[in-house]
PDB file of C-alpha atoms in Angstrom:
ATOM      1  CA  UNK A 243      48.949 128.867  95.769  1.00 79.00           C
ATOM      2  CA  UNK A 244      49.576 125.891  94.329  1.00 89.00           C
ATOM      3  CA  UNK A 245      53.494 126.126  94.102  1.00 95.00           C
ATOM      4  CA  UNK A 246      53.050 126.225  97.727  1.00 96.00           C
ATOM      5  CA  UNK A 247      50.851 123.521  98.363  1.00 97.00           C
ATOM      6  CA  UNK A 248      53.470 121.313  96.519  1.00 97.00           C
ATOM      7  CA  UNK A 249      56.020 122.362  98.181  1.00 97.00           C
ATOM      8  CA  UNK A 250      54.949 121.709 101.997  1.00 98.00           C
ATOM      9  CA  UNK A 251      53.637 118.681 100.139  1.00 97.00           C
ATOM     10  CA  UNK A 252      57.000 117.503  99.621  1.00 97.00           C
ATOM     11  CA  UNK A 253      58.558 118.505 102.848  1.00 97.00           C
ATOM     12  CA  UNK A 254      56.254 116.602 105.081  1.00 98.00           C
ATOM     13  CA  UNK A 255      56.151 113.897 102.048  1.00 96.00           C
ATOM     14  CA  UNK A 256      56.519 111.052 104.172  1.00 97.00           C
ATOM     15  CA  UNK A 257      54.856 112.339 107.242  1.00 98.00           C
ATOM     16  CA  UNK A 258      51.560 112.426 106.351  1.00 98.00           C
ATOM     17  CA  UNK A 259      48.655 111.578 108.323  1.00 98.00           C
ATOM     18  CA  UNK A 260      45.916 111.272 105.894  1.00 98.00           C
ATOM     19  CA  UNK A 261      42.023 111.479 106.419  1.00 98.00           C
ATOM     20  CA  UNK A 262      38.670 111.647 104.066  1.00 98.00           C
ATOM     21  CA  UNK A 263      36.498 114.100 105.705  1.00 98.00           C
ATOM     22  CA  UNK A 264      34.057 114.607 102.247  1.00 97.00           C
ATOM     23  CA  UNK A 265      31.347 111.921 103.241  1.00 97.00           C
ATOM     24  CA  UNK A 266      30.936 113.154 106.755  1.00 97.00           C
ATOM     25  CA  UNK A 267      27.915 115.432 107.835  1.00 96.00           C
ATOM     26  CA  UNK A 268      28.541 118.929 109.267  1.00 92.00           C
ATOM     27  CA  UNK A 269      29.800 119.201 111.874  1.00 92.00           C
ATOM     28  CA  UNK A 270      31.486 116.134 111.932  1.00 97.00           C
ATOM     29  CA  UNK A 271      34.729 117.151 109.455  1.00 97.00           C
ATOM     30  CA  UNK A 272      35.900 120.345 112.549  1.00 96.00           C
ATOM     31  CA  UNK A 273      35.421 117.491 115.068  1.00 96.00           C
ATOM     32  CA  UNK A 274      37.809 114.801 113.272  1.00 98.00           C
ATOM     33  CA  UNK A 275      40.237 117.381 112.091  1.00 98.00           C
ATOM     34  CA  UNK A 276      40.943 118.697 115.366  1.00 97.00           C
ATOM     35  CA  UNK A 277      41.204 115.380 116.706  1.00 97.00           C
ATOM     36  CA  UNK A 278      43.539 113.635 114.292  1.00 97.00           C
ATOM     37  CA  UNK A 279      45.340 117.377 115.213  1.00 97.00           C
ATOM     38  CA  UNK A 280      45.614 116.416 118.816  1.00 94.00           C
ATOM     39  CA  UNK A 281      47.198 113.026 118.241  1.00 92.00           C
ATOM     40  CA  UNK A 282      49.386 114.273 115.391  1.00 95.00           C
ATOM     41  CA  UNK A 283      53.096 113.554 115.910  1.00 94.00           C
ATOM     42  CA  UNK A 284      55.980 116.541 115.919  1.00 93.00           C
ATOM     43  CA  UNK A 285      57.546 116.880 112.486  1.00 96.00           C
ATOM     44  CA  UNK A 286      54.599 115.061 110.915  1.00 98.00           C
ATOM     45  CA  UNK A 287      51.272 116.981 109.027  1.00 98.00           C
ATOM     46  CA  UNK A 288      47.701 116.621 108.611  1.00 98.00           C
ATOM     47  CA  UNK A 289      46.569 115.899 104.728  1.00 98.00           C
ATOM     48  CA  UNK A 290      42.710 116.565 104.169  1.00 98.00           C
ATOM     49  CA  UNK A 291      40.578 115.625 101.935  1.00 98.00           C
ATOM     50  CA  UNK A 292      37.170 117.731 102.055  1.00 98.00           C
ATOM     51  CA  UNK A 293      34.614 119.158  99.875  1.00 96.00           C
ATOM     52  CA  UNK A 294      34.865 122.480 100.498  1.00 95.00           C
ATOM     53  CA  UNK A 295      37.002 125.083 102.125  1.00 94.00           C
ATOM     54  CA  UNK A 296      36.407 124.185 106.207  1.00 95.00           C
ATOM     55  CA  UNK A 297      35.868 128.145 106.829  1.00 95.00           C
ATOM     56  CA  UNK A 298      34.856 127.967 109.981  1.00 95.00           C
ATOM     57  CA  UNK A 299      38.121 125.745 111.012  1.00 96.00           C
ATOM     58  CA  UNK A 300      40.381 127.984 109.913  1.00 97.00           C
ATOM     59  CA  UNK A 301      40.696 130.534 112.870  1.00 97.00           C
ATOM     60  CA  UNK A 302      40.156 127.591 115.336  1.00 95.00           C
ATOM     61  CA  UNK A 303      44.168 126.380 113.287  1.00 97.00           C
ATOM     62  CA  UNK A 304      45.166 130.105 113.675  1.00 96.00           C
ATOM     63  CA  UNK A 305      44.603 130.171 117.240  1.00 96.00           C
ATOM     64  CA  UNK A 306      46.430 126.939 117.803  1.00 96.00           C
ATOM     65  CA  UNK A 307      49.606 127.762 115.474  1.00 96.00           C
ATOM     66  CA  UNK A 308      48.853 125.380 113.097  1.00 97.00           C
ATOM     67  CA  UNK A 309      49.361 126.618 109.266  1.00 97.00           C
ATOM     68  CA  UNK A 310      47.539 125.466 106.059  1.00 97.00           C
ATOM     69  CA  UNK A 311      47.908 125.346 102.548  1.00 98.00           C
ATOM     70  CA  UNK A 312      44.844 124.347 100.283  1.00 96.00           C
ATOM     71  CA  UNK A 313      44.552 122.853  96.792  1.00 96.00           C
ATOM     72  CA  UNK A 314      41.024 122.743  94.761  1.00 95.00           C
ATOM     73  CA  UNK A 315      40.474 120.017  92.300  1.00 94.00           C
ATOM     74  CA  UNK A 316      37.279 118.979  90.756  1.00 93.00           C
ATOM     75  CA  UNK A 317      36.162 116.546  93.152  1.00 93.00           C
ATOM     76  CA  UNK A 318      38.159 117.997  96.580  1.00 96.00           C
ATOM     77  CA  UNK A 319      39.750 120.237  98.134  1.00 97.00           C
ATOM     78  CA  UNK A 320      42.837 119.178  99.638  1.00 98.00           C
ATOM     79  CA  UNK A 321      44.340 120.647 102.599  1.00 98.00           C
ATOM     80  CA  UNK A 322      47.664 119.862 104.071  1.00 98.00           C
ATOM     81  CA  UNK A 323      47.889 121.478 108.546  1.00 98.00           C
ATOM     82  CA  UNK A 324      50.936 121.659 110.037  1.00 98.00           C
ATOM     83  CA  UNK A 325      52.969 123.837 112.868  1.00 94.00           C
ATOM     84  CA  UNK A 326      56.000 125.261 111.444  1.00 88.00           C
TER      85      UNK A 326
END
């Protein structure tokens, strides 16, 4: 929901790694997530932009123990990953 997006928005407000996956070909936008993933910090999460819902990344964050929260606007969809 969007209450929830907001809300680990503002806990990890100023630990945000942000990256612009929307102009990169398939499969490109698994392969960068999962990397910035790999270098990200404890404490800090993973703000996305993409153009659609990454479908087939979401059990890959599942398996890992990453979470996820998404928003939808008109010209993204923004996706915040972190481990709880």
């Amino acid at each position: 929901s969007e209450a929830e997006f907001d809300k680990i928005e503002d806990i990890y407000r100023n630990n945000l790694v942000v990256t612009d996956v929307r102009q990169m070909p398939m499969p490109q936008p698994m392969r960068h997530i999962l990397g910035k993933l790999h270098d990200l910090h404890a404490g800090h999460a993973l703000f996305v932009y993409h153009k659609k819902v990454p479908m087939f990344l979401l059990p890959e964050l599942a398996a890992m123990g990453y979470k996820y929260v998404f928003k939808e606007k008109p010209d993204a969809v923004l996706m915040i990953i972190y481990k709880p």
